[in-house]
Amino acid sequence: MDKILIANRGEIALRIHRACKDLGIQSVAVHSTADSKAMHVRLADECVCIGPPAAKDSYLNIPSILAAAEITGSHAIHPGVGFLAESENFVSMVEEHGFVFIGPTAEHIAMMGDKITAKEAMIRLGIPVVPGSDGAVESVGDAKRFADKVGYPVLIKATGGGGGKGMKVANSEKELSEAISLAKNEAKANFGNDEVFLEKYLQKPRHIEVQIIADSHGNVVHLGERDCSLQRRHQKVLEEAPSPVISSQQREELGELVTNAIKHLGYRGVGTLEFLYEDGKFYFIEMNTRLQVEHPITEMITGVDLVKEQIRVAMGEKLPFTQEDIKFNGHAIECRINAEHPETFIPSPGKVINYHAPGGLNVRVDSQLYTGYEIPPYYDSLVAKLIVYGKTREECLKRLDRTLAEYVITGIETTIPLHRKLMQSTAVQMGNYDIHWLEKDLLAA
Amino acid sequence: MSKLFKIDKAAVRELAAILKETDLSEIEYELEEGRIRVARNITQQGVTPTPVNVPTQVMQQDAPTAKAETSSDPASHPGTIKAPMVGTAYLSPQPDAAPFIKEGSSITEGDTLLILEAMKVMNPIKAPKSGKILKIFVQDAAPVEFGEPLVIIE
């Protein structure tokens, strides 16, 4: 594999470019006209403009991406995060045209892309799931029967959904009918599919996910968990590894359960199984069949370069480690820094006047920003990931506090002040928070 | 898809001198670093970047600096036709046939200017208006990116 086309943008494209170069592989950056001056485009060995700014005409434009792969003689395509990373249609077309897709098979992407089939697969594999309706809910009567069984509150979820859209809570039977039609409408609008199912609504769960990686020789390894409970509108804001509330025994048990399931599936590449955790119990909610934004914190505590290993697995190589080789050292936290006002969250694209990233021992910044860079308004607002490691959680928090104070990004609004507020909160200092805390407690105050 | 490459000023000057001396209107010369075409009575010197699928990897990129632009920006001419897609440009209907258009030829709206091929599908690029071909930027069998200037119709 001499040349990889990066079918993505922003900080993740830069991340992939770096892994390519570390492996001595040529990188090809495809970009929209709005991203001509993106850092990864400037650094890549080759670049191809694939369309106008709108994602549907560029980063989601499969023929354009495949044509770019063809004219550059690329061997493989890395889909990054979001966009086409979980499109089984894209995987099929990539492979049909003779390129290697850096990721799992179309079959596994399809299986996990539909939340109902994903849950069914996990049940068969012995993974605990959130008690839910068996399959889609067709009528309000169906829904009532199920809700009576598991008890209120219940959550109505879109089958083909994600990103927190098409989800509505019904606290009692009275609210059920309306919640269902609202969820269906939102699902239809966002995903073109109004199929919904029901789950028991957990009151104060944490979001804990497990990273796995599998090669095509039957070796599956888990790389521990990440606690991603600090969210706003179902978007992760800050993540930490390991979770402050999980014991090493729990880690081992969950890890073993998960790796056995993935082995059974014959899965290949990286993947993350997301769970809700409440009262000592784990409940599977979904699996992401791709790299995740927050992968760096796992890299910091295990020493494994996940993107490099992803590429190696796609090349057919064996993982260079077994489960016994993986040791978890220290603590890592990632702050997602968005180009948004830290209180109103109004997006703030535009020119970065002054940029100075923090540094020092165990400080990592994954960002596409540079002085003079113009953040385009067409895409998501993530502009930097500040990742900090410490030998203990306390050391990590202290270092993070220092680096946030050192970070300079002027000319645009960023959520750095929000992260500084998080550092000062008792909840974060004690590690005592659930998935509602950030919105209901910190921001509402 | 332009990448930064070193412009051999000395070579260009020498070619320009030869042009004048011999009263030729155009010289195209292929060096290791790329192809140079020098023409008289056109104000810019067209320096053609080597297409990226040629194995000689001589496109050095000093990161991060601005990419070199040809001396007058082809994209800003009002009659510039830009590539609507990514692909390989073919200037003739078949490999041995005559090209669709030549610089200086007159064309009618709807005439095929060139073909952009992607994944074995041939897409004819048609003239949006009638006029004269002022300039052809793209080489036969060259890779082309979205928005790349193809021809100027005046």
XYZ file of C-alpha atoms in Angstrom:
599
model
C 0.000 0.000 0.000
C 1.899 3.033 -1.221
C -0.776 5.661 -1.394
C -3.825 6.409 0.725
C -6.585 8.832 -0.143
C -8.023 10.622 2.895
C -11.763 11.027 2.332
C -12.332 13.548 5.089
C -11.333 16.977 6.362
C -10.393 18.960 9.438
C -8.318 17.640 12.310
C -9.048 13.977 11.563
C -7.696 14.306 8.023
C -4.518 15.762 9.476
C -4.357 12.861 11.932
C -4.630 10.335 9.119
C -2.045 12.173 7.016
C 0.387 12.001 9.942
C -0.118 8.254 10.350
C 0.468 7.759 6.625
C 3.713 9.692 6.720
C 4.862 7.850 9.835
C 4.372 4.636 7.861
C 6.138 6.001 4.787
C 2.909 6.000 2.778
C 1.976 8.773 0.326
C -1.091 10.790 1.258
C -3.725 12.213 -1.053
C -5.969 14.937 0.356
C -9.316 15.424 -1.338
C -11.048 18.656 -0.458
C -13.849 21.023 -1.345
C -13.103 24.486 -2.710
C -13.702 25.823 0.818
C -10.857 23.693 2.185
C -8.143 24.559 -0.362
C -6.017 26.117 2.366
C -6.594 23.462 5.005
C -3.415 22.381 6.770
C -3.694 18.734 5.782
C -4.208 19.776 2.138
C -1.038 21.847 2.301
C 0.960 19.042 3.876
C -0.336 16.096 1.834
C 1.772 14.701 -0.984
C -1.023 15.306 -3.461
C -4.335 17.082 -3.321
C -7.419 16.982 -5.494
C -10.302 19.417 -5.348
C -13.445 17.308 -5.518
C -16.270 19.808 -5.421
C -17.887 22.976 -4.113
C -18.280 23.604 -0.370
C -21.505 21.695 0.280
C -20.733 18.290 1.799
C -23.200 16.493 -0.489
C -21.217 17.759 -3.497
C -17.785 17.074 -2.068
C -17.114 14.964 1.040
C -20.265 12.903 0.456
C -19.783 12.811 -3.317
C -18.812 9.190 -3.896
C -18.145 9.402 -7.661
C -15.926 12.433 -7.154
C -13.924 10.722 -4.425
C -13.537 7.545 -6.463
C -12.477 9.547 -9.522
C -9.865 11.311 -7.405
C -8.582 7.935 -6.202
C -8.394 6.781 -9.792
C -6.498 9.731 -11.206
C -3.987 9.763 -8.358
C -3.426 6.019 -8.470
C -4.345 5.626 -4.802
C -4.397 2.120 -3.350
C -6.625 2.647 -0.364
C -9.166 5.074 1.023
C -9.425 6.088 4.669
C -12.902 7.445 5.440
C -12.065 9.167 8.712
C -14.953 10.012 11.020
C -18.515 10.888 9.967
C -19.257 11.626 6.272
C -18.971 8.259 4.476
C -17.182 6.350 7.256
C -20.263 4.254 8.025
C -21.824 4.087 4.578
C -22.005 0.472 3.420
C -22.764 1.782 -0.050
C -19.463 3.650 -0.089
C -17.518 0.596 1.093
C -19.040 -1.553 -1.646
C -18.231 0.978 -4.333
C -14.687 1.498 -3.073
C -14.043 -2.229 -3.202
C -15.809 -2.691 -6.533
C -13.423 -0.159 -8.032
C -10.408 -2.032 -6.782
C -9.418 0.124 -3.825
C -8.894 -1.046 -0.265
C -11.341 0.424 2.248
C -9.609 1.096 5.554
C -12.281 -0.186 7.853
C -14.611 -3.142 8.376
C -16.730 -4.924 5.768
C -19.890 -3.414 4.297
C -21.832 -6.215 5.995
C -20.675 -5.261 9.482
C -21.194 -1.570 8.834
C -24.772 -2.310 7.747
C -25.376 -4.592 10.736
C -24.301 -1.944 13.250
C -25.758 0.985 11.315
C -29.279 -0.208 11.982
C -29.788 0.100 15.728
C -32.303 -2.722 15.898
C -30.168 -5.284 14.069
C -27.164 -4.116 16.081
C -28.976 -4.798 19.344
C -30.226 -8.165 18.069
C -26.684 -9.113 17.077
C -25.383 -8.115 20.509
C -28.130 -10.047 22.316
C -27.162 -13.134 20.312
C -23.526 -12.547 21.247
C -24.348 -12.330 24.950
C -23.809 -8.600 25.410
C -26.257 -6.958 27.844
C -28.475 -4.372 26.209
C -30.917 -1.721 27.380
C -34.289 -3.456 27.769
C -36.240 -2.500 24.673
C -39.096 -3.304 22.365
C -38.226 -6.333 20.257
C -37.905 -4.565 16.966
C -39.708 -1.534 15.632
C -42.778 -0.129 17.294
C -45.624 0.044 14.810
C -48.473 1.401 16.889
C -49.098 3.307 20.103
C -50.718 0.116 21.444
C -47.441 -1.776 20.889
C -45.587 0.971 22.670
C -47.985 0.973 25.633
C -47.617 -2.751 26.155
C -43.846 -2.533 26.162
C -43.739 0.523 28.419
C -46.017 -1.190 30.928
C -43.568 -4.109 31.010
C -40.351 -2.163 31.677
C -41.838 0.847 33.421
C -41.676 4.560 32.652
C -39.878 6.644 31.637
C -39.225 5.243 28.163
C -37.128 6.569 25.311
C -38.359 6.476 21.711
C -35.418 6.156 19.294
C -35.025 6.258 15.519
C -33.819 2.947 14.090
C -31.656 4.575 11.463
C -30.573 7.422 13.674
C -27.623 8.840 15.456
C -26.234 12.044 16.863
C -29.069 12.220 19.357
C -31.654 13.001 16.717
C -35.032 11.325 16.558
C -35.016 10.603 20.303
C -37.870 11.582 22.609
C -38.649 10.718 26.216
C -42.114 9.785 27.462
C -42.386 10.066 31.239
C -45.834 8.554 31.487
C -48.513 6.896 29.377
C -50.068 10.304 28.785
C -46.933 11.519 26.965
C -46.413 8.384 24.902
C -48.481 9.115 21.814
C -47.081 12.596 21.300
C -43.496 11.526 21.956
C -43.838 8.813 19.328
C -45.130 11.130 16.613
C -42.495 13.775 17.417
C -39.723 11.190 17.250
C -41.075 9.778 14.000
C -41.227 13.220 12.391
C -37.690 14.092 13.457
C -36.430 10.710 12.263
C -38.108 11.174 8.883
C -36.621 14.645 8.500
C -33.115 13.659 9.542
C -32.714 10.147 8.187
C -35.507 9.695 5.655
C -36.777 6.778 7.730
C -39.410 7.143 10.430
C -39.038 3.677 11.968
C -38.726 3.903 15.758
C -38.198 1.509 18.642
C -38.462 1.876 22.403
C -36.021 1.496 25.251
C -36.154 1.864 28.978
C -34.894 5.356 29.769
C -32.044 5.273 32.258
C -32.172 8.246 34.626
C -28.561 9.009 35.445
C -26.332 6.799 33.354
C -22.761 7.356 32.360
C -21.665 6.874 28.767
C -18.836 4.359 28.756
C -17.423 2.963 25.553
C -14.898 0.232 24.825
C -12.272 0.466 22.073
C -11.497 -2.679 20.148
C -9.201 -3.471 17.275
C -9.219 -6.673 15.238
C -6.950 -7.944 12.483
C -7.870 -10.334 9.694
C -6.054 -13.194 11.430
C -8.554 -13.672 14.254
C -6.805 -11.524 16.848
C -9.106 -9.132 18.696
C -7.810 -6.833 21.420
C -9.667 -4.357 23.608
C -7.898 -1.140 24.573
C -9.990 -0.239 27.568
C -12.841 2.117 28.090
C -13.461 5.834 27.688
C -15.902 7.798 29.807
C -17.735 10.244 27.542
C -20.530 11.314 29.869
C -19.893 15.035 29.551
C -22.194 15.893 26.658
C -24.246 18.724 25.357
C -27.139 17.887 23.043
C -25.763 14.364 22.738
C -22.412 15.706 21.481
C -19.378 14.785 23.561
C -17.546 17.729 25.094
C -14.823 16.140 27.223
C -13.705 12.532 27.434
C -11.425 10.675 29.829
C -9.680 7.338 29.990
C -9.866 5.304 32.100
C -13.319 6.007 33.524
C -13.034 7.297 37.100
C -15.748 4.882 38.235
C -14.712 1.614 36.598
C -12.541 -0.873 38.486
C -9.888 -2.947 36.750
C -11.980 -6.032 37.388
C -14.974 -4.482 35.652
C -12.670 -3.450 32.809
C -11.377 -6.977 32.416
C -14.852 -8.540 32.520
C -16.390 -6.107 30.076
C -13.315 -6.269 27.859
C -13.476 -10.042 27.693
C -17.201 -10.027 26.927
C -16.687 -7.533 24.139
C -13.654 -9.176 22.534
C -15.367 -12.554 22.460
C -18.374 -11.027 20.724
C -16.223 -9.236 18.163
C -14.179 -12.384 17.550
C -17.403 -14.277 16.954
C -18.496 -11.675 14.420
C -15.271 -11.932 12.467
C -14.971 -8.164 12.573
C -11.934 -6.395 11.157
C -10.441 -2.990 12.001
C -11.201 -0.574 14.805
C -14.563 -0.265 16.461
C -16.142 1.117 19.592
C -18.975 -0.409 21.571
C -20.954 2.230 23.439
C -22.681 1.442 26.710
C -24.811 3.211 29.240
C -23.639 2.417 32.766
C -25.903 2.702 35.747
C -25.872 1.070 39.192
C -22.897 -1.079 38.313
C -24.515 -2.495 35.156
C -23.568 -2.017 31.514
C -26.189 -1.693 28.772
C -25.130 -1.762 25.110
C -26.613 1.045 23.026
C -24.667 1.036 19.769
C -21.442 0.182 18.000
C -19.463 2.596 15.852
C -17.666 0.741 13.091
C -15.003 3.367 12.574
C -12.338 5.455 14.264
C -13.752 7.814 16.905
C -12.930 11.456 17.482
C -11.803 10.712 21.048
C -9.394 7.916 20.102
C -6.321 9.914 21.306
C -7.024 9.358 25.001
C -6.860 5.604 24.459
C -3.605 6.093 22.576
C -2.125 8.050 25.481
C -2.843 5.420 28.126
C -1.953 2.362 26.025
C 0.811 3.678 23.798
C -0.942 2.239 20.714
C -1.196 4.367 17.545
C -4.730 3.453 16.498
C -4.644 4.989 13.026
C -1.335 3.333 12.146
C -2.722 -0.014 13.314
C -5.916 0.593 11.324
C -3.821 1.033 8.210
C -1.674 -2.001 8.971
C -4.757 -4.165 9.526
C -6.141 -2.985 6.182
C -2.851 -4.075 4.608
C -3.495 -7.567 5.953
C -0.877 -7.433 8.671
C -1.182 -9.029 12.088
C -1.659 -6.834 15.134
C 1.759 -6.444 16.770
C 0.321 -7.173 20.222
C -1.976 -9.528 22.091
C -4.338 -8.663 24.939
C -1.645 -9.592 27.457
C 0.687 -6.966 25.993
C -1.773 -4.124 26.608
C -1.109 -2.212 29.809
C -3.096 0.780 30.973
C -0.871 3.504 32.353
C -1.941 6.765 33.865
C -4.840 8.951 32.886
C -5.727 10.995 29.804
C -8.364 13.629 29.129
C -9.434 15.207 25.868
C -11.173 18.573 25.544
C -13.059 19.088 22.299
C -12.617 22.731 21.399
C -15.274 24.108 19.075
C -15.440 27.386 17.191
C -18.510 28.440 19.154
C -19.387 31.002 21.765
C -18.708 29.314 25.106
C -22.120 30.213 26.515
C -24.553 30.663 23.625
C -22.813 28.042 21.444
C -23.464 30.173 18.395
C -21.004 29.025 15.724
C -18.038 31.302 15.124
C -16.336 30.598 11.814
C -13.829 33.102 10.458
C -10.187 33.991 10.529
C -7.848 32.895 13.299
C -5.771 35.979 14.065
C -3.388 34.558 16.639
C -2.788 30.912 17.353
C -0.534 29.471 20.022
C -0.983 25.884 21.106
C 0.086 24.776 24.574
C 2.964 22.369 24.916
C 5.207 20.553 27.309
C 5.469 17.022 28.584
C 2.425 14.859 27.882
C 0.513 17.617 26.121
C -0.926 16.804 22.700
C -2.887 19.062 20.365
C -4.713 17.603 17.348
C -5.894 20.611 15.387
C -6.073 21.970 11.876
C -5.775 25.548 13.060
C -2.914 27.902 12.278
C -2.429 31.662 12.394
C -4.339 33.209 9.523
C -6.455 30.129 8.845
C -10.036 30.853 7.814
C -12.480 28.419 9.385
C -15.136 27.718 6.738
C -18.779 27.954 7.848
C -19.975 24.843 6.009
C -18.851 22.081 8.337
C -18.919 21.082 11.991
C -17.387 23.392 14.557
C -14.685 21.121 16.029
C -11.399 22.953 15.530
C -9.043 21.467 18.094
C -8.613 18.557 20.468
C -6.483 19.216 23.505
C -5.314 15.921 24.951
C -3.391 15.738 28.181
C -1.829 12.815 29.997
C -0.853 12.436 33.621
C 0.429 9.605 35.771
C -2.644 10.076 37.931
C -6.037 11.648 37.297
C -5.133 14.490 39.612
C -1.901 15.261 37.765
C -3.795 15.097 34.480
C -6.453 17.584 35.615
C -3.811 20.004 36.890
C -1.903 19.824 33.637
C -5.102 20.296 31.650
C -5.983 23.371 33.639
C -2.555 24.843 32.935
C -2.684 24.057 29.200
C -6.166 25.546 28.788
C -4.858 28.767 30.300
C -1.908 28.723 27.904
C -3.948 28.081 24.751
C -4.361 31.179 22.546
C -6.913 31.274 19.738
C -8.028 34.786 18.834
C -10.235 36.157 16.100
C -12.968 33.597 16.750
C -14.961 32.439 19.740
C -14.038 29.077 21.195
C -15.327 26.838 23.950
C -12.041 27.051 25.879
C -13.769 29.090 28.637
C -16.335 26.283 29.009
C -13.549 23.775 29.524
C -11.930 26.010 32.120
C -15.290 26.102 33.909
C -15.415 22.315 33.785
C -11.981 22.143 35.394
C -13.228 24.261 38.283
C -16.361 22.214 38.913
C -16.456 19.760 41.808
C -18.239 17.247 39.613
C -15.335 17.010 37.166
C -12.719 17.136 39.891
C -14.389 14.235 41.687
C -15.317 12.447 38.459
C -18.865 12.484 39.701
C -21.132 13.193 36.719
C -23.644 11.514 34.409
C -24.750 12.180 30.843
C -27.252 14.866 31.933
C -25.004 16.770 34.328
C -23.349 19.147 31.867
C -26.603 20.414 30.402
C -28.845 20.181 33.430
C -26.431 21.338 36.117
C -23.438 23.227 34.806
C -25.034 25.043 31.880
C -28.418 25.609 33.491
C -26.784 27.333 36.487
C -4.150 20.076 -8.493
C -1.130 22.361 -8.803
C 1.721 21.620 -6.475
C 4.636 23.907 -5.874
C 7.481 23.283 -8.326
C 10.601 25.207 -9.132
C 10.338 27.444 -12.222
C 13.551 27.273 -14.181
C 13.856 30.936 -15.050
C 17.021 30.443 -17.017
C 15.403 27.833 -19.243
C 12.386 30.022 -19.856
C 14.576 32.990 -20.750
C 16.623 30.881 -23.105
C 13.533 29.530 -24.815
C 12.101 33.034 -25.139
C 15.336 34.184 -26.730
C 15.263 31.276 -29.175
C 11.661 32.159 -30.056
C 12.604 35.694 -30.917
C 15.708 34.692 -32.796
C 13.991 32.112 -34.947
C 10.744 34.020 -35.294
C 8.739 31.060 -34.036
C 5.530 31.781 -32.188
C 5.576 28.810 -29.826
C 8.096 26.367 -28.355
C 7.202 23.463 -26.092
C 10.090 21.779 -24.323
C 10.041 18.838 -21.940
C 12.582 18.807 -19.140
C 12.985 16.453 -16.207
C 11.188 18.932 -14.015
C 8.197 19.283 -16.292
C 7.046 20.677 -19.557
C 7.492 24.322 -20.539
C 5.601 26.028 -23.314
C 6.684 29.494 -24.287
C 4.607 31.462 -26.761
C 4.778 34.913 -28.237
C 1.956 37.440 -28.469
C 0.362 35.926 -25.410
C 1.242 37.840 -22.251
C 1.655 34.884 -19.921
C 4.158 32.112 -20.078
C 2.338 28.869 -19.692
C 4.234 26.552 -17.438
C 2.573 23.199 -17.381
C 2.872 21.206 -14.173
C 3.711 17.547 -14.694
C 0.510 15.512 -14.235
C 0.542 13.793 -10.867
C 0.285 10.246 -12.190
C 3.705 10.449 -13.855
C 6.113 8.392 -11.718
C 8.888 11.016 -11.593
C 7.948 12.557 -8.297
C 9.525 15.929 -8.675
C 6.792 17.989 -7.126
C 8.566 19.262 -4.040
C 6.220 20.811 -1.613
C 7.665 23.236 0.937
C 5.147 23.134 3.698
C 3.334 25.274 4.475
C 3.742 27.853 1.741
C 1.412 29.159 -0.898
C 1.263 27.240 -4.123
C 2.794 28.825 -7.236
C 0.239 30.339 -9.589
C 0.810 30.809 -13.297
C 1.540 34.446 -13.974
C -1.971 35.527 -14.901
C -4.772 33.759 -13.107
C -6.710 31.677 -15.669
C -9.636 31.298 -13.308
C -10.465 34.992 -13.401
C -11.205 35.347 -17.126
C -14.985 35.595 -17.602
C -14.936 33.048 -20.422
C -13.089 30.357 -18.483
C -14.754 26.959 -18.502
C -13.891 25.078 -15.324
C -14.056 21.351 -14.725
C -17.403 20.361 -13.167
C -15.962 17.067 -11.951
C -12.820 15.107 -11.215
C -11.456 12.972 -14.017
C -9.038 12.517 -16.876
C -9.303 14.932 -19.790
C -9.311 13.663 -23.351
C -9.019 16.209 -26.117
C -10.043 13.873 -28.969
C -13.004 11.524 -29.375
C -10.573 8.628 -29.954
C -6.842 8.315 -29.342
C -5.820 8.858 -32.987
C -8.594 11.218 -34.010
C -8.321 14.962 -34.425
C -8.918 17.002 -31.273
C -12.391 18.458 -30.677
C -11.097 22.012 -30.608
C -7.962 24.013 -31.306
C -6.879 27.361 -30.005
C -8.355 29.933 -32.338
C -11.197 27.747 -33.613
C -14.771 28.959 -33.541
C -17.341 26.904 -31.750
C -21.110 26.918 -31.342
C -23.034 26.530 -28.118
C -23.451 22.821 -27.399
C -20.286 21.728 -29.223
C -18.171 19.199 -27.377
C -14.994 20.830 -26.108
C -13.376 17.789 -24.516
C -14.208 14.619 -22.614
C -13.765 14.117 -18.873
C -13.531 10.471 -18.027
C -14.004 9.004 -14.587
C -14.221 5.302 -13.845
C -14.664 4.352 -17.490
C -17.566 6.740 -18.020
C -16.984 9.391 -20.670
C -18.561 12.772 -19.964
C -18.554 15.255 -22.838
C -17.997 18.838 -21.706
C -20.083 21.075 -23.927
C -19.645 24.733 -24.765
C -22.175 26.809 -22.786
C -22.041 29.542 -25.419
C -20.724 30.173 -28.922
C -17.420 31.915 -29.482
C -13.750 31.430 -30.151
C -11.356 29.245 -28.202
C -8.866 31.680 -26.725
C -6.875 29.173 -24.723
C -6.745 25.477 -23.862
C -5.177 24.809 -20.468
C -5.480 21.098 -20.158
C -3.268 18.451 -21.748
C -4.566 15.281 -23.352
C -4.848 12.452 -20.787
C -4.095 14.817 -17.918
C -5.843 14.405 -14.548
C -8.215 17.221 -13.741
C -9.741 18.328 -10.448
C -13.040 20.051 -9.703
C -12.883 23.720 -10.633
C -9.738 23.404 -12.720
C -9.659 25.836 -15.696
C -10.066 23.888 -18.940
C -10.520 26.366 -21.785
C -11.315 30.021 -22.322
C -14.104 30.840 -24.746
C -14.327 34.391 -25.903
